[in-house]
Amino acid sequence: AQSVTQLGSHVSVSEGALVLLRCNYSSSVPPYLFWYVQYPNQGLQLLLKYTSAATLVKGINGFEAEFKKSETSFHLTKPSAHMSDAAEYFCAVSVPPMNYGGSQGNLIFGKGTKLSVKP
Amino acid sequence: GAGVSQTPSNKVTEKGKYVELRCDPISGHTALYWYRQSLGQGPEFLIYFQGTGAADDSGLPNDRFFAVRPEGSVSTLKIQRTERGDSAVYLCASSPQGQSTQYFGPGTRLTVL
């Protein structure tokens, strides 16, 4: 079975500081990994995804994540936080269903990390 | 283009009542997913459709929950005999054939009194 653990339900950084949101996964097969962001009263928006190509993945809004198989991690980083980055961030893993093929398995999410950015 | 839409945005009902939640996926997307997000938690998978058929319904919590997608586009999540524990935000997502990215709608907030 697959699972995701996000360390830290709340992370607070100062504007301009490094953002590091941690995600560890468990999967019996090579996973696909995702980071989604959820702004208040809005739907989930994809930040970036790893699908077995380059291990360093760049996403929108200056975020990036590195897939480390040996550590079963997919931590999200941004060099310099902006006030507009304040939101909740979810890491997710998927494994494609065998019977339909393709890359369309359901997502298994972590509990989320709420990022606060102080001026 | 238009994203995933969900109606209603909010639904308040009484314990024991029946509710239907609707999802309009992005046009042409073959895969459709339902998730449930309780307060302070990440979304939890409920059911996944590939076209008209349910490819995986292992996340439905019990037989009070049922979903359909009769024409391979719009989907309806149906909850019978609602309970207070069903209160949550119900999210719908869709994706194109053969792609892993899921595009989420804004959700329906269900409150069972």
CSV table of C-alpha atoms in Angstrom, one decimal:
chain,number,residue,atom,x,y,z
A,1,ALA,CA,0.0,0.0,0.0
A,2,GLN,CA,1.1,3.6,-0.6
A,3,SER,CA,1.3,6.3,2.0
A,4,VAL,CA,2.5,9.8,2.4
A,5,THR,CA,3.9,11.5,5.5
A,6,GLN,CA,4.3,15.3,5.7
A,7,LEU,CA,6.4,16.4,8.6
A,8,GLY,CA,5.1,19.5,10.3
A,9,SER,CA,1.5,20.5,10.0
A,10,HIS,CA,2.5,24.2,10.3
A,11,VAL,CA,5.6,25.9,9.0
A,12,SER,CA,6.3,29.6,9.5
A,13,VAL,CA,9.0,31.5,7.6
A,14,SER,CA,10.0,35.1,7.1
A,15,GLU,CA,9.5,36.8,3.7
A,16,GLY,CA,12.6,36.2,1.7
A,17,ALA,CA,13.7,33.1,3.7
A,18,LEU,CA,14.1,29.6,2.4
A,19,VAL,CA,10.9,27.4,2.2
A,20,LEU,CA,11.3,23.7,3.0
A,21,LEU,CA,8.3,21.5,3.2
A,22,ARG,CA,9.0,17.8,3.9
A,23,CYS,CA,7.3,14.8,2.3
A,24,ASN,CA,8.2,11.1,2.7
A,25,TYR,CA,6.4,8.4,0.8
A,26,SER,CA,6.0,4.7,1.0
A,27,SER,CA,5.3,2.7,-2.2
A,28,SER,CA,5.9,-0.9,-3.3
A,29,VAL,CA,6.3,0.2,-6.9
A,30,PRO,CA,7.9,3.2,-8.6
A,31,PRO,CA,5.6,6.0,-7.7
A,32,TYR,CA,4.4,9.2,-9.3
A,33,LEU,CA,4.7,12.1,-6.8
A,34,PHE,CA,2.9,15.4,-6.7
A,35,TRP,CA,2.8,18.7,-4.8
A,36,TYR,CA,-0.5,20.6,-4.8
A,37,VAL,CA,-1.2,24.0,-3.2
A,38,GLN,CA,-4.6,25.0,-1.8
A,39,TYR,CA,-5.3,28.7,-1.1
A,40,PRO,CA,-8.2,29.5,1.3
A,41,ASN,CA,-11.6,28.7,-0.2
A,42,GLN,CA,-10.1,27.5,-3.5
A,43,GLY,CA,-9.5,24.1,-5.1
A,44,LEU,CA,-6.2,22.3,-5.3
A,45,GLN,CA,-3.7,23.5,-7.8
A,46,LEU,CA,-0.8,21.5,-9.1
A,47,LEU,CA,2.6,22.9,-8.3
A,48,LEU,CA,4.8,20.2,-9.8
A,49,LYS,CA,5.0,16.4,-10.4
A,50,TYR,CA,7.6,13.7,-10.7
A,51,THR,CA,6.9,10.9,-13.2
A,52,SER,CA,10.2,9.0,-13.4
A,53,ALA,CA,12.0,11.5,-15.6
A,54,ALA,CA,14.5,14.0,-14.1
A,55,THR,CA,14.8,13.7,-10.3
A,56,LEU,CA,14.8,17.5,-9.8
A,57,VAL,CA,11.5,18.9,-10.8
A,58,LYS,CA,10.7,22.6,-11.3
A,59,GLY,CA,7.2,23.8,-10.8
A,60,ILE,CA,5.3,27.0,-10.8
A,61,ASN,CA,5.9,30.1,-8.7
A,62,GLY,CA,9.6,29.3,-8.2
A,63,PHE,CA,9.0,26.0,-6.3
A,64,GLU,CA,11.0,22.8,-7.0
A,65,ALA,CA,11.3,19.3,-5.5
A,66,GLU,CA,13.9,16.6,-5.6
A,67,PHE,CA,13.0,12.9,-5.8
A,68,LYS,CA,15.4,10.9,-3.6
A,69,LYS,CA,14.7,7.2,-3.9
A,70,SER,CA,17.2,6.2,-1.2
A,71,GLU,CA,15.5,8.5,1.3
A,72,THR,CA,12.0,7.9,0.0
A,73,SER,CA,11.6,11.7,0.0
A,74,PHE,CA,10.2,14.4,-2.2
A,75,HIS,CA,10.7,17.6,-0.3
A,76,LEU,CA,9.4,20.9,-1.7
A,77,THR,CA,11.7,24.0,-1.6
A,78,LYS,CA,11.7,27.6,-2.7
A,79,PRO,CA,14.7,29.8,-2.2
A,80,SER,CA,12.9,33.0,-1.2
A,81,ALA,CA,9.4,33.0,0.3
A,82,HIS,CA,6.8,35.6,-0.7
A,83,MET,CA,3.8,36.7,1.2
A,84,SER,CA,1.6,35.2,-1.6
A,85,ASP,CA,3.0,31.7,-0.9
A,86,ALA,CA,0.9,31.5,2.3
A,87,ALA,CA,-1.3,28.5,1.7
A,88,GLU,CA,-1.7,24.8,2.5
A,89,TYR,CA,0.5,22.4,0.6
A,90,PHE,CA,-0.2,18.8,0.0
A,91,CYS,CA,2.1,16.0,-1.1
A,92,ALA,CA,0.6,13.1,-3.0
A,93,VAL,CA,1.6,9.7,-4.4
A,94,SER,CA,-0.1,7.7,-7.1
A,95,VAL,CA,0.3,4.3,-8.6
A,96,PRO,CA,-1.4,3.5,-11.8
A,97,PRO,CA,-4.2,0.8,-11.8
A,98,MET,CA,-3.0,-2.3,-13.5
A,99,ASN,CA,-6.2,-3.0,-15.5
A,100,TYR,CA,-6.5,0.3,-17.4
A,101,GLY,CA,-2.8,1.0,-18.0
A,102,GLY,CA,-1.6,4.5,-18.5
A,103,SER,CA,-0.9,6.9,-15.7
A,104,GLN,CA,-4.3,7.4,-14.1
A,105,GLY,CA,-4.3,6.0,-10.6
A,106,ASN,CA,-5.9,7.7,-7.7
A,107,LEU,CA,-3.9,10.1,-5.5
A,108,ILE,CA,-3.0,9.4,-1.9
A,109,PHE,CA,-2.5,12.6,0.0
A,110,GLY,CA,-0.6,13.6,3.0
A,111,LYS,CA,-2.3,15.6,5.8
A,112,GLY,CA,-0.9,18.9,4.5
A,113,THR,CA,1.4,21.6,5.7
A,114,LYS,CA,0.1,25.1,6.3
A,115,LEU,CA,2.7,27.6,5.3
A,116,SER,CA,2.7,31.1,7.0
A,117,VAL,CA,4.9,33.9,5.7
A,118,LYS,CA,5.8,36.7,8.1
A,119,PRO,CA,6.6,40.1,6.8
B,1,GLY,CA,-10.8,27.1,-21.0
B,2,ALA,CA,-13.3,26.1,-18.4
B,3,GLY,CA,-12.0,24.1,-15.5
B,4,VAL,CA,-13.7,21.5,-13.4
B,5,SER,CA,-17.0,22.8,-11.9
B,6,GLN,CA,-18.9,21.5,-9.0
B,7,THR,CA,-22.4,22.3,-7.8
B,8,PRO,CA,-23.7,23.2,-5.4
B,9,SER,CA,-20.8,25.0,-3.7
B,10,ASN,CA,-22.4,24.6,-0.4
B,11,LYS,CA,-25.0,22.1,0.8
B,12,VAL,CA,-26.6,22.0,4.2
B,13,THR,CA,-28.9,19.1,5.0
B,14,GLU,CA,-30.4,17.3,7.9
B,15,LYS,CA,-29.3,13.9,9.2
B,16,GLY,CA,-31.0,11.1,7.4
B,17,LYS,CA,-31.6,13.1,4.2
B,18,TYR,CA,-30.5,12.2,0.7
B,19,VAL,CA,-28.0,14.5,-1.2
B,20,GLU,CA,-26.6,14.6,-4.7
B,21,LEU,CA,-23.4,16.4,-5.6
B,22,ARG,CA,-22.6,17.2,-9.2
B,23,CYS,CA,-19.2,17.4,-11.0
B,24,ASP,CA,-18.6,18.7,-14.5
B,25,PRO,CA,-15.2,17.7,-15.7
B,26,ILE,CA,-13.0,19.5,-18.2
B,27,SER,CA,-14.3,18.8,-21.7
B,28,GLY,CA,-12.7,15.7,-23.2
B,29,HIS,CA,-11.2,14.4,-20.0
B,30,THR,CA,-11.8,10.7,-19.8
B,31,ALA,CA,-10.9,10.1,-16.1
B,32,LEU,CA,-12.9,11.5,-13.2
B,33,TYR,CA,-12.2,11.2,-9.5
B,34,TRP,CA,-14.1,12.0,-6.3
B,35,TYR,CA,-12.3,12.8,-3.1
B,36,ARG,CA,-13.5,13.8,0.4
B,37,GLN,CA,-11.6,16.3,2.5
B,38,SER,CA,-12.4,16.5,6.2
B,39,LEU,CA,-11.3,19.5,8.3
B,40,GLY,CA,-7.5,19.5,8.9
B,41,GLN,CA,-6.9,16.5,6.6
B,42,GLY,CA,-5.7,15.8,3.1
B,43,PRO,CA,-8.2,14.7,0.5
B,44,GLU,CA,-9.2,11.0,0.7
B,45,PHE,CA,-10.0,9.0,-2.5
B,46,LEU,CA,-13.5,7.8,-2.9
B,47,ILE,CA,-14.0,6.6,-6.5
B,48,TYR,CA,-12.4,6.8,-10.0
B,49,PHE,CA,-14.2,6.6,-13.3
B,50,GLN,CA,-12.6,5.8,-16.7
B,51,GLY,CA,-15.3,6.8,-19.2
B,52,THR,CA,-18.7,5.6,-17.9
B,53,GLY,CA,-17.3,2.8,-15.7
B,54,ALA,CA,-16.1,2.9,-12.2
B,55,ALA,CA,-12.5,1.6,-12.4
B,56,ASP,CA,-11.9,1.8,-8.7
B,57,ASP,CA,-14.5,2.3,-6.0
B,58,SER,CA,-12.5,1.0,-3.1
B,59,GLY,CA,-12.6,4.4,-1.3
B,60,LEU,CA,-16.3,4.6,-0.9
B,61,PRO,CA,-16.8,4.3,2.9
B,62,ASN,CA,-20.0,2.2,2.9
B,63,ASP,CA,-23.1,1.4,0.8
B,64,ARG,CA,-24.7,4.8,1.5
B,65,PHE,CA,-22.3,6.3,-1.0
B,66,PHE,CA,-22.8,5.8,-4.7
B,67,ALA,CA,-21.6,7.6,-7.8
B,68,VAL,CA,-22.5,7.5,-11.5
B,69,ARG,CA,-21.2,8.9,-14.8
B,70,PRO,CA,-23.8,7.6,-17.3
B,71,GLU,CA,-22.5,9.4,-20.4
B,72,GLY,CA,-18.8,9.6,-19.6
B,73,SER,CA,-18.9,13.3,-18.7
B,74,VAL,CA,-20.9,14.7,-15.8
B,75,SER,CA,-20.8,12.7,-12.6
B,76,THR,CA,-23.1,12.6,-9.6
B,77,LEU,CA,-22.1,11.5,-6.1
B,78,LYS,CA,-25.1,10.3,-4.2
B,79,ILE,CA,-25.2,9.9,-0.4
B,80,GLN,CA,-28.2,8.3,1.2
B,81,ARG,CA,-29.3,8.6,4.9
B,82,THR,CA,-26.7,11.3,5.6
B,83,GLU,CA,-24.9,11.3,8.9
B,84,ARG,CA,-23.1,14.1,10.7
B,85,GLY,CA,-19.8,12.3,10.0
B,86,ASP,CA,-20.4,12.8,6.3
B,87,SER,CA,-19.8,16.6,6.7
B,88,ALA,CA,-16.7,17.5,4.6
B,89,VAL,CA,-15.7,19.1,1.4
B,90,TYR,CA,-16.2,16.8,-1.6
B,91,LEU,CA,-13.7,17.3,-4.3
B,92,CYS,CA,-13.9,16.3,-7.9
B,93,ALA,CA,-11.0,16.0,-10.3
B,94,SER,CA,-10.5,15.0,-14.0
B,95,SER,CA,-7.6,14.2,-16.2
B,96,PRO,CA,-7.0,13.5,-19.9
B,97,GLN,CA,-6.5,10.0,-21.3
B,98,GLY,CA,-3.1,8.7,-20.3
B,99,GLN,CA,-2.0,11.6,-18.2
B,100,SER,CA,-1.2,11.6,-14.5
B,101,THR,CA,-2.1,15.2,-13.6
B,102,GLN,CA,-5.5,15.6,-12.0
B,103,TYR,CA,-7.3,19.0,-12.3
B,104,PHE,CA,-9.4,19.8,-9.3
B,105,GLY,CA,-12.7,21.6,-8.9
B,106,PRO,CA,-13.4,24.0,-6.1
B,107,GLY,CA,-15.4,21.4,-4.1
B,108,THR,CA,-18.8,21.2,-2.5
B,109,ARG,CA,-18.9,21.8,1.2
B,110,LEU,CA,-21.5,19.4,2.7
B,111,THR,CA,-22.8,20.1,6.2
B,112,VAL,CA,-25.1,17.6,7.9
B,113,LEU,CA,-26.9,18.9,10.9
